Amino acid sequence: MKKTIFLIIIGWIAFVVHPVYATGKNTLRAPAYPLVTIDPYTSAWAFTDNLYDGSVKHWTGEDFPLLGAICVDGQVYRFMGSETIISKAVAKMAGEEIWTGAYTFTQPEPDWYLPGFNDKAWKRGKAAFGTKNATAVRTLWENPNREIWLRREINLSKKDIAGRMYLNYSNDDDMEIYINGVEVLKAGCCGDGKTIVLPEKAMQTLKPGRNVIALHCVNTAGEALADAGLSANIATENKLVQTARQTSVDVQATQTHYTFTCGPVNLELTFTAPLLPDNLHLISCPVNYLSYRVTPNDGAAHDVRVYFEAAPAWALNKPYQDNRSEKITKNGLTYLKTGSIEQKVLGKKGDNVRIDWGYFYLCGLNRPDYQYLTGEPAALQKAFTDNTALNLPVGTSMNDHLAIIHSLGKINKTAGSKIMLGYDDIYS
């Protein structure tokens, strides 16, 4: 850790003093825009044309939530990422809870997916269902015809079905899923821990008490996996609805530049991967930089605050893994740190796997104009939009997001700063 902090400080200094050279604008419309490219594990991309049109993603397609917003004279504009859906599992998947379902490997009757179907002749097994190397498998599915039919009974409360609900699923390969007899998904290829909004037609079938999730999955090749559950939305006040207006994006060799109009100010945002071959300390440092510059566009002075928020998913393979966050102040910098509790190095294998050992960091200057917070996203965003102090205990907290708020004050000319995103994987 000491070595990592030393390298981070070297990187900060090198980034500050290294000259910025003018380059021609790149007109490429990239299929995905590079944001953080420390290594294949700590790798974040924008899959959308506008940085605020969706969540920042890991290269595997999983969400790596990184949120950015700016408050100008009390008006809030979101310029990066999308707000995190806060939900609770009402029928947990196998990675969180061992559930038992009825299953068969032989073609059942045509009404097998209806809630009134009698499945007493089917076998009973514990989820997930698949080949032995797939995620959380407890019942082997290795029959010659490569098909499985599953039924899972779940009990819901009136409160569970009061708001928007989501289907959570893992499939390898082709899958169809029904809720109370209504088809809600027909998916090909494979997905691990995917989520979709439950269609209105399926929502109307949900009732307090017994409900049925029915799955049919076909393993076309390789590993097999079938798992499904439900989660319910937790109602929270949406604080970051209004977006900025993106005016340009420019991908260069070591930087991606964005520009935005945020009401009466313009915002320049630059992601930097310091891959400079003449500086081996910097090129091997597990840190990228995010710099921002704010300039009034109307000649007047404006009060400006900038907000960055990251989820613990940056240090997890699955977002439901238990994790812990911490705030550290050292050598003129403040670090927000998060990582899994288990810390099992190389505990998983496969293509669709993310790092869940080591620690992710958000870092900036230790100054009075910065506020460093860990907590629930709704509380963090409220502290930013309402411009209030959030009194959190110093030390550790569970399953919390990390946030940095920088108050630039009343500005009538260009002002800005930078933050750092780093990853200490402990064992490289």
XYZ file of C-alpha atoms in Angstrom:
428
model
C 0.000 0.000 0.000
C 2.857 2.400 0.812
C 4.361 1.746 -2.611
C 1.000 2.387 -4.244
C 0.506 5.683 -2.423
C 4.055 6.719 -3.355
C 3.351 5.945 -7.010
C 0.058 7.835 -6.872
C 1.806 10.932 -5.534
C 4.496 10.650 -8.228
C 1.731 10.314 -10.787
C -0.093 13.373 -9.452
C 3.080 15.464 -9.639
C 3.987 14.158 -13.087
C 0.492 14.863 -14.356
C 0.557 18.398 -13.004
C 3.938 19.297 -14.465
C 3.741 17.376 -17.730
C 2.998 19.810 -20.594
C -0.235 19.506 -22.560
C 0.320 19.734 -26.309
C -2.306 20.857 -28.796
C -3.549 18.101 -31.086
C -5.903 17.948 -34.021
C -9.453 16.970 -33.100
C -10.317 13.356 -33.785
C -13.644 13.086 -35.645
C -13.985 9.350 -34.935
C -17.350 8.214 -33.617
C -16.036 5.403 -31.445
C -18.075 2.249 -30.754
C -17.130 2.848 -27.114
C -15.211 5.756 -25.604
C -12.245 4.937 -23.304
C -12.487 6.618 -19.896
C -10.315 4.629 -17.459
C -7.804 2.160 -18.882
C -5.477 1.135 -16.054
C -5.575 -2.559 -17.060
C -8.218 -5.062 -18.300
C -9.697 -5.308 -14.785
C -9.856 -1.575 -14.029
C -11.305 -0.620 -17.387
C -14.244 1.769 -17.880
C -15.947 2.902 -21.085
C -18.843 5.031 -22.298
C -21.045 2.901 -24.574
C -23.315 5.851 -25.462
C -22.926 8.888 -27.737
C -23.486 11.279 -24.814
C -21.636 10.631 -21.571
C -24.867 11.110 -19.582
C -27.061 8.769 -21.676
C -26.244 5.651 -19.654
C -24.056 4.094 -17.013
C -20.293 3.908 -17.395
C -19.439 0.276 -18.224
C -16.672 -2.235 -17.713
C -15.476 -3.661 -21.032
C -17.493 -6.837 -20.306
C -20.664 -4.725 -20.417
C -21.351 -4.705 -16.648
C -22.106 -1.384 -14.986
C -19.159 0.440 -13.387
C -21.250 3.346 -12.049
C -19.364 6.649 -12.216
C -21.600 9.659 -11.846
C -20.757 13.305 -12.489
C -22.849 16.425 -11.871
C -22.347 20.171 -11.608
C -24.383 22.703 -9.636
C -24.440 26.230 -11.086
C -26.224 28.884 -9.007
C -28.405 26.162 -7.486
C -29.253 24.462 -10.817
C -27.961 20.890 -11.084
C -26.838 19.333 -14.389
C -25.778 15.695 -14.735
C -22.898 15.365 -17.219
C -21.748 11.764 -16.660
C -23.435 8.428 -16.021
C -27.002 7.648 -15.054
C -28.549 7.474 -11.626
C -28.248 4.110 -9.925
C -31.467 2.124 -9.656
C -31.855 1.362 -5.962
C -33.681 -1.932 -5.579
C -34.001 -4.803 -3.140
C -34.164 -8.459 -4.078
C -37.569 -9.979 -3.300
C -36.576 -13.326 -4.865
C -32.794 -13.559 -4.644
C -30.631 -15.282 -7.224
C -28.420 -18.251 -6.354
C -25.339 -16.132 -5.685
C -27.166 -14.453 -2.791
C -29.534 -17.185 -1.588
C -29.943 -20.911 -2.161
C -33.408 -21.394 -3.665
C -35.060 -24.694 -4.586
C -36.946 -25.259 -7.821
C -38.691 -28.006 -9.766
C -36.893 -29.125 -12.914
C -36.963 -31.661 -15.738
C -34.652 -32.550 -18.617
C -37.425 -34.030 -20.786
C -39.982 -32.140 -22.893
C -42.937 -31.334 -20.575
C -46.613 -30.737 -21.365
C -47.460 -27.560 -23.370
C -48.809 -25.745 -20.285
C -45.635 -26.282 -18.230
C -45.076 -22.527 -17.766
C -48.527 -21.662 -16.365
C -48.886 -21.030 -12.619
C -51.531 -23.773 -12.228
C -49.389 -26.516 -13.808
C -48.811 -29.590 -11.592
C -45.022 -30.154 -11.369
C -45.068 -32.828 -8.628
C -43.557 -35.389 -11.026
C -40.546 -33.121 -11.660
C -37.289 -33.364 -9.702
C -36.334 -30.865 -7.012
C -32.931 -29.160 -6.950
C -31.037 -26.215 -5.502
C -30.112 -23.259 -7.721
C -28.261 -22.415 -9.769
C -28.580 -25.128 -12.433
C -25.695 -25.703 -14.831
C -22.297 -27.212 -15.462
C -19.897 -27.397 -12.538
C -17.748 -24.380 -13.491
C -20.647 -21.925 -13.934
C -21.662 -19.310 -11.343
C -23.133 -20.627 -8.035
C -24.163 -23.995 -9.553
C -25.522 -26.520 -7.029
C -27.562 -28.787 -9.326
C -25.764 -30.225 -12.350
C -27.378 -29.854 -15.757
C -25.364 -32.038 -18.080
C -28.011 -34.128 -19.882
C -27.419 -35.182 -23.520
C -30.281 -33.119 -25.029
C -28.839 -29.928 -23.442
C -32.256 -28.588 -22.348
C -33.762 -27.820 -18.951
C -37.216 -26.653 -17.829
C -37.466 -24.964 -14.408
C -40.239 -23.667 -12.152
C -39.625 -21.450 -9.130
C -42.392 -20.503 -6.704
C -41.950 -17.196 -4.862
C -44.001 -15.371 -2.248
C -44.491 -11.631 -2.649
C -46.000 -9.085 -0.291
C -48.300 -6.215 -1.203
C -45.389 -3.853 -0.553
C -43.106 -5.818 -2.914
C -45.378 -5.265 -5.914
C -46.292 -1.649 -5.179
C -43.671 -0.150 -7.494
C -41.535 -0.986 -10.503
C -40.031 -4.483 -10.529
C -37.089 -6.065 -12.326
C -36.247 -9.530 -13.613
C -32.735 -10.679 -12.723
C -31.335 -13.623 -14.655
C -28.277 -15.591 -15.719
C -28.339 -17.706 -18.868
C -25.950 -19.888 -20.835
C -27.063 -20.179 -23.560
C -30.612 -19.565 -24.974
C -33.346 -18.830 -22.438
C -37.041 -17.976 -22.239
C -38.641 -16.835 -18.973
C -42.298 -16.517 -17.960
C -43.807 -14.755 -14.943
C -47.224 -16.201 -13.992
C -47.599 -17.479 -17.562
C -46.571 -14.215 -19.307
C -43.412 -14.292 -21.431
C -40.974 -11.623 -20.213
C -37.703 -12.657 -21.841
C -36.347 -14.522 -24.842
C -32.553 -14.245 -24.765
C -29.805 -15.800 -26.852
C -26.101 -16.336 -26.211
C -25.318 -15.900 -22.505
C -25.541 -13.400 -19.673
C -24.492 -13.459 -16.044
C -26.428 -11.345 -13.541
C -28.466 -9.399 -16.123
C -31.447 -7.174 -15.233
C -34.449 -5.979 -17.245
C -37.524 -3.980 -16.296
C -40.527 -6.273 -15.878
C -43.073 -5.582 -18.685
C -46.389 -4.060 -17.640
C -48.310 -7.137 -18.794
C -46.294 -9.296 -16.370
C -46.583 -6.683 -13.586
C -50.377 -6.981 -13.792
C -50.208 -10.708 -13.008
C -48.252 -10.249 -9.760
C -50.209 -10.682 -6.559
C -49.543 -11.008 -2.828
C -48.709 -14.618 -2.036
C -47.681 -17.316 -4.518
C -46.215 -16.406 -7.919
C -44.316 -18.571 -10.411
C -41.167 -17.953 -12.463
C -40.806 -20.525 -15.262
C -37.615 -20.958 -17.307
C -36.600 -22.960 -20.361
C -32.903 -22.927 -21.233
C -30.910 -24.567 -24.031
C -27.161 -25.110 -23.804
C -25.932 -24.725 -27.393
C -22.245 -25.265 -26.545
C -19.762 -25.169 -23.658
C -20.936 -24.297 -20.154
C -24.583 -24.257 -19.063
C -26.326 -21.962 -16.560
C -29.912 -21.106 -15.573
C -30.955 -18.822 -12.703
C -33.622 -16.143 -12.195
C -35.064 -13.876 -9.502
C -36.972 -10.636 -8.952
C -36.131 -7.294 -7.370
C -38.348 -4.338 -6.457
C -37.616 -0.638 -6.808
C -37.058 1.355 -3.636
C -38.696 4.733 -4.140
C -36.217 7.588 -3.784
C -36.352 11.207 -4.846
C -34.607 11.632 -8.198
C -32.094 14.443 -7.644
C -30.129 14.427 -10.902
C -32.792 14.490 -13.628
C -31.601 17.474 -15.671
C -28.637 16.811 -17.942
C -25.991 19.097 -19.367
C -25.713 19.415 -23.171
C -22.709 17.590 -24.591
C -21.080 19.654 -27.340
C -18.097 17.478 -28.321
C -16.085 14.334 -27.612
C -12.522 13.798 -28.800
C -10.465 10.590 -28.379
C -6.676 11.018 -28.429
C -3.845 8.553 -27.767
C -3.829 8.924 -23.963
C -6.847 11.173 -23.316
C -10.577 11.417 -23.989
C -11.917 14.980 -23.963
C -15.563 15.975 -23.458
C -17.128 19.434 -23.515
C -20.546 20.412 -22.158
C -22.781 23.435 -21.803
C -24.260 23.561 -18.300
C -26.558 26.582 -18.407
C -24.389 29.715 -18.041
C -21.079 27.822 -17.818
C -19.078 25.518 -20.076
C -17.424 22.375 -18.715
C -14.331 20.641 -20.096
C -13.789 17.079 -18.851
C -10.637 15.078 -19.625
C -9.865 11.444 -18.812
C -6.123 10.744 -18.877
C -4.231 7.441 -18.907
C -0.589 8.509 -18.353
C 0.955 5.952 -20.708
C 4.119 7.941 -21.386
C 6.955 5.651 -22.508
C 9.637 8.051 -21.206
C 8.399 7.699 -17.601
C 8.348 4.085 -16.334
C 7.159 5.061 -12.837
C 4.135 6.788 -14.314
C 3.338 4.165 -16.947
C 3.307 1.422 -14.270
C 1.300 3.469 -11.766
C -2.224 2.005 -11.332
C -3.858 5.436 -11.553
C -5.816 7.431 -14.159
C -6.809 11.085 -13.904
C -10.059 12.973 -14.371
C -9.608 16.725 -14.767
C -12.304 19.388 -15.114
C -12.355 23.076 -16.097
C -15.388 25.350 -15.739
C -15.696 28.652 -17.640
C -18.628 31.142 -17.528
C -20.095 31.631 -21.024
C -22.044 34.819 -20.299
C -19.358 37.036 -18.747
C -20.989 36.898 -15.296
C -19.829 35.300 -12.043
C -21.464 32.016 -10.993
C -21.382 29.817 -7.910
C -20.173 26.349 -8.944
C -19.856 22.963 -7.247
C -18.763 19.703 -8.922
C -19.782 16.176 -7.859
C -18.273 12.752 -8.591
C -19.709 9.460 -7.317
C -18.446 5.890 -7.793
C -20.047 2.585 -6.806
C -18.282 -0.292 -5.027
C -18.872 -2.341 -8.210
C -15.442 -1.076 -9.345
C -13.929 -3.585 -6.896
C -16.489 -6.403 -7.192
C -17.320 -9.186 -9.632
C -21.018 -8.920 -8.724
C -22.641 -5.792 -7.215
C -24.301 -7.788 -4.395
C -20.962 -8.956 -2.900
C -20.338 -7.692 0.625
C -17.905 -4.795 0.622
C -16.484 -2.111 2.869
C -15.587 1.538 2.271
C -13.117 3.724 4.101
C -11.757 7.287 4.116
C -8.004 7.893 4.522
C -6.145 11.217 4.766
C -2.391 11.200 4.161
C 0.326 13.377 2.597
C -2.022 16.212 1.655
C -4.482 13.886 -0.129
C -7.765 12.252 0.847
C -8.520 8.720 -0.379
C -11.929 7.061 -0.558
C -11.307 3.315 -0.652
C -13.637 0.369 -1.323
C -13.207 -3.373 -1.769
C -14.785 -6.771 -1.147
C -14.700 -8.311 2.308
C -13.831 -11.800 1.046
C -10.654 -10.764 -0.859
C -10.275 -14.148 -2.576
C -7.473 -13.664 -5.109
C -8.193 -15.386 -8.458
C -11.214 -17.070 -6.879
C -13.149 -17.158 -10.163
C -12.353 -17.963 -13.776
C -14.028 -17.371 -17.121
C -14.495 -14.663 -19.732
C -17.172 -12.603 -17.969
C -15.267 -12.001 -14.719
C -14.228 -8.793 -12.945
C -11.685 -8.277 -10.166
C -13.014 -8.700 -6.603
C -9.814 -8.520 -4.621
C -7.707 -5.448 -3.960
C -9.129 -1.940 -3.533
C -10.493 0.849 -5.710
C -9.689 4.483 -4.810
C -11.133 7.914 -5.527
C -8.621 10.535 -4.483
C -8.199 14.322 -4.388
C -6.626 17.161 -2.456
C -7.133 17.434 1.296
C -8.473 21.003 1.364
C -11.488 22.759 2.935
C -13.150 23.265 -0.467
C -13.400 19.473 -0.924
C -15.895 17.195 0.807
C -15.309 13.410 0.851
C -18.286 11.157 1.610
C -19.302 7.502 1.758
C -22.923 6.459 2.030
C -26.124 5.576 0.213
C -26.387 7.262 -3.217
C -29.588 9.128 -2.323
C -27.983 10.653 0.795
C -24.804 11.610 -1.069
C -26.713 13.260 -3.909
C -28.953 15.132 -1.478
C -25.875 16.473 0.331
C -24.644 17.787 -3.022
C -27.881 19.229 -4.405
C -28.927 20.783 -1.072
C -25.367 21.970 -0.316
C -25.432 20.461 3.159
C -22.741 18.786 5.220
C -23.189 15.056 5.714
C -21.913 14.011 9.117
C -20.664 10.450 8.692
C -18.428 8.618 11.170
C -14.765 8.400 10.249
C -13.781 4.778 9.682
C -15.483 2.000 7.737
C -18.964 1.530 6.315
C -20.699 -1.283 4.424
C -21.978 -1.321 0.812
C -21.599 2.437 0.396
C -20.859 4.591 -2.634
C -17.930 7.033 -2.694
C -18.398 10.731 -3.468
C -16.230 13.837 -3.855
C -17.776 17.327 -3.823
C -15.566 20.232 -4.872
C -16.842 23.750 -4.207
C -15.200 26.108 -6.697
C -16.980 29.101 -5.182
C -18.152 32.124 -7.171
C -16.109 32.191 -10.362
C -15.942 34.733 -13.201
C -13.107 33.031 -15.101
C -11.877 29.486 -15.759
C -11.445 27.343 -12.643
C -11.051 23.629 -12.064
C -9.005 20.797 -10.650
C -8.639 17.034 -10.972
C -9.309 13.796 -9.138
C -7.578 10.425 -9.389
C -9.004 6.930 -9.871
C -6.692 4.130 -8.780
C -6.647 0.408 -8.088
C -4.321 -1.450 -5.719
C -4.720 -5.119 -6.683
C -2.324 -6.188 -3.858
C -1.053 -9.202 -5.856
C -0.262 -8.298 -9.466
